[in-house]
Amino acid sequence: MLTVRSVETANEQTRFCELKGLSTLTPRTLERSRADAHWILEGDDGGIQARCSLWWKNVPQLPDQRIGLIGHYAAYDTASAVSLLQLACKELARQGCTLAVGPMDGSTERRYRLLSERGTEPPFFLEPDNPDDWP
């Protein structure tokens, strides 16, 4: 069973950053990202199974939509990934967002792409990379 937790304290932020993701996170970089919320899913053993941050205040504009961003994404397995993304979408909708965009760590000046299919060519400089088994 997964337990949902909002990340509020400095200790929780440190735990949030310990889960390997697309980019290395520290509590300082987490703070500088100015996310509106951070969420974790804990397993029965108390270990973090998935994490993400959400932005809904200072986000890109799109006509006829209110965008919410999902970033700092990481998940150990498909079940955790699905639960986390459902939670993120519900929370963004609760904040009035009509469209969820991700992965984007707050802006395109930070990590914002997820490799969904690996080609045979070697990656080029600054091309995103993530484990092949990521859900």
Tab-separated table of C-alpha atoms in Angstrom:
chain	number	residue	atom	x	y	z
A	1	MET	CA	0.000	0.000	0.000
A	2	LEU	CA	1.235	3.491	-0.837
A	3	THR	CA	0.938	6.457	1.515
A	4	VAL	CA	0.701	9.980	0.085
A	5	ARG	CA	2.660	12.712	1.848
A	6	SER	CA	3.037	16.408	1.178
A	7	VAL	CA	6.643	17.539	1.644
A	8	GLU	CA	6.814	20.441	4.092
A	9	THR	CA	9.818	20.226	6.440
A	10	ALA	CA	13.560	20.426	5.785
A	11	ASN	CA	13.938	16.729	6.704
A	12	GLU	CA	11.183	15.777	4.243
A	13	GLN	CA	12.882	17.866	1.539
A	14	THR	CA	16.147	16.005	2.147
A	15	ARG	CA	14.342	12.656	1.804
A	16	PHE	CA	12.612	13.905	-1.362
A	17	CYS	CA	16.023	14.683	-2.892
A	18	GLU	CA	17.490	11.253	-2.061
A	19	LEU	CA	15.355	9.419	-4.633
A	20	LYS	CA	17.252	9.213	-7.908
A	21	GLY	CA	15.572	11.128	-10.696
A	22	LEU	CA	16.323	12.802	-13.992
A	23	SER	CA	18.666	15.281	-12.364
A	24	THR	CA	20.468	15.560	-9.063
A	25	LEU	CA	18.424	17.424	-6.498
A	26	THR	CA	19.500	19.071	-3.281
A	27	PRO	CA	17.276	20.863	-0.788
A	28	ARG	CA	18.784	24.136	-2.093
A	29	THR	CA	17.946	23.412	-5.752
A	30	LEU	CA	14.517	22.246	-4.637
A	31	GLU	CA	13.959	25.562	-2.859
A	32	ARG	CA	15.234	27.578	-5.850
A	33	SER	CA	12.809	25.796	-8.177
A	34	ARG	CA	9.944	27.634	-6.421
A	35	ALA	CA	7.491	24.769	-6.831
A	36	ASP	CA	4.060	25.257	-5.339
A	37	ALA	CA	3.973	21.743	-3.851
A	38	HIS	CA	6.106	18.608	-3.462
A	39	TRP	CA	4.616	15.127	-3.050
A	40	ILE	CA	6.001	11.704	-2.182
A	41	LEU	CA	4.514	8.236	-2.118
A	42	GLU	CA	5.862	5.962	0.603
A	43	GLY	CA	5.753	2.186	0.551
A	44	ASP	CA	4.883	-0.061	3.499
A	45	ASP	CA	8.512	0.101	4.651
A	46	GLY	CA	8.443	3.924	4.755
A	47	GLY	CA	10.765	4.212	1.761
A	48	ILE	CA	9.959	6.699	-0.973
A	49	GLN	CA	8.549	4.939	-4.037
A	50	ALA	CA	7.809	8.042	-6.135
A	51	ARG	CA	8.065	11.810	-6.015
A	52	CYS	CA	7.097	14.931	-7.939
A	53	SER	CA	6.795	18.679	-7.610
A	54	LEU	CA	3.924	20.770	-8.924
A	55	TRP	CA	3.723	24.315	-10.250
A	56	TRP	CA	0.485	26.182	-10.925
A	57	LYS	CA	1.200	29.833	-10.098
A	58	ASN	CA	4.130	30.934	-12.298
A	59	VAL	CA	3.723	28.757	-15.374
A	60	PRO	CA	3.696	29.214	-19.163
A	61	GLN	CA	0.534	30.694	-20.627
A	62	LEU	CA	-1.618	28.924	-23.195
A	63	PRO	CA	-4.808	30.412	-24.642
A	64	ASP	CA	-7.984	28.831	-23.257
A	65	GLN	CA	-6.023	26.645	-20.793
A	66	ARG	CA	-4.609	26.990	-17.306
A	67	ILE	CA	-1.387	25.005	-17.251
A	68	GLY	CA	-0.032	23.041	-14.304
A	69	LEU	CA	3.472	21.572	-14.391
A	70	ILE	CA	4.677	18.220	-13.053
A	71	GLY	CA	8.425	18.005	-12.440
A	72	HIS	CA	11.146	16.498	-10.238
A	73	TYR	CA	9.523	13.222	-11.290
A	74	ALA	CA	10.903	9.856	-10.242
A	75	ALA	CA	9.233	6.495	-9.591
A	76	TYR	CA	10.530	3.008	-8.802
A	77	ASP	CA	7.737	1.055	-10.481
A	78	THR	CA	4.685	1.372	-12.686
A	79	ALA	CA	2.140	1.190	-9.852
A	80	SER	CA	3.864	4.027	-7.991
A	81	ALA	CA	4.155	6.060	-11.194
A	82	VAL	CA	0.448	5.700	-11.978
A	83	SER	CA	-0.591	6.601	-8.415
A	84	LEU	CA	1.721	9.607	-8.335
A	85	LEU	CA	0.618	10.979	-11.707
A	86	GLN	CA	-3.061	10.526	-10.793
A	87	LEU	CA	-2.436	12.401	-7.539
A	88	ALA	CA	-0.573	15.163	-9.383
A	89	CYS	CA	-3.346	15.617	-11.944
A	90	LYS	CA	-6.038	15.714	-9.236
A	91	GLU	CA	-4.086	18.292	-7.230
A	92	LEU	CA	-3.499	20.468	-10.302
A	93	ALA	CA	-7.212	20.272	-11.165
A	94	ARG	CA	-8.047	21.226	-7.560
A	95	GLN	CA	-5.881	24.322	-8.090
A	96	GLY	CA	-7.875	25.227	-11.215
A	97	CYS	CA	-5.529	23.834	-13.859
A	98	THR	CA	-7.087	22.457	-17.034
A	99	LEU	CA	-3.925	20.972	-18.587
A	100	ALA	CA	-1.039	19.099	-16.941
A	101	VAL	CA	2.380	19.326	-18.631
A	102	GLY	CA	5.429	17.312	-17.675
A	103	PRO	CA	8.067	16.473	-16.970
A	104	MET	CA	9.092	20.097	-16.578
A	105	ASP	CA	10.969	21.274	-13.506
A	106	GLY	CA	9.276	24.677	-13.405
A	107	SER	CA	10.536	26.040	-16.728
A	108	THR	CA	12.369	25.038	-19.889
A	109	GLU	CA	15.517	26.520	-18.348
A	110	ARG	CA	15.645	23.354	-16.228
A	111	ARG	CA	15.187	19.688	-17.044
A	112	TYR	CA	12.004	19.266	-19.049
A	113	ARG	CA	12.104	16.150	-21.201
A	114	LEU	CA	11.805	12.427	-20.626
A	115	LEU	CA	13.326	9.927	-23.041
A	116	SER	CA	10.479	7.615	-24.040
A	117	GLU	CA	12.197	5.613	-26.778
A	118	ARG	CA	15.930	5.052	-27.203
A	119	GLY	CA	17.287	5.081	-30.752
A	120	THR	CA	20.389	3.329	-32.044
A	121	GLU	CA	22.343	6.562	-32.398
A	122	PRO	CA	24.489	7.769	-29.499
A	123	PRO	CA	22.882	10.591	-27.505
A	124	PHE	CA	24.003	14.081	-28.437
A	125	PHE	CA	25.245	16.689	-26.011
A	126	LEU	CA	22.585	17.659	-23.437
A	127	GLU	CA	20.121	15.070	-24.750
A	128	PRO	CA	18.017	13.827	-21.824
A	129	ASP	CA	18.698	10.357	-20.504
A	130	ASN	CA	16.878	8.238	-17.984
A	131	PRO	CA	16.899	4.524	-17.152
A	132	ASP	CA	15.270	2.326	-19.811
A	133	ASP	CA	13.079	0.657	-17.185
A	134	TRP	CA	11.517	3.907	-15.941
A	135	PRO	CA	7.732	3.729	-15.925
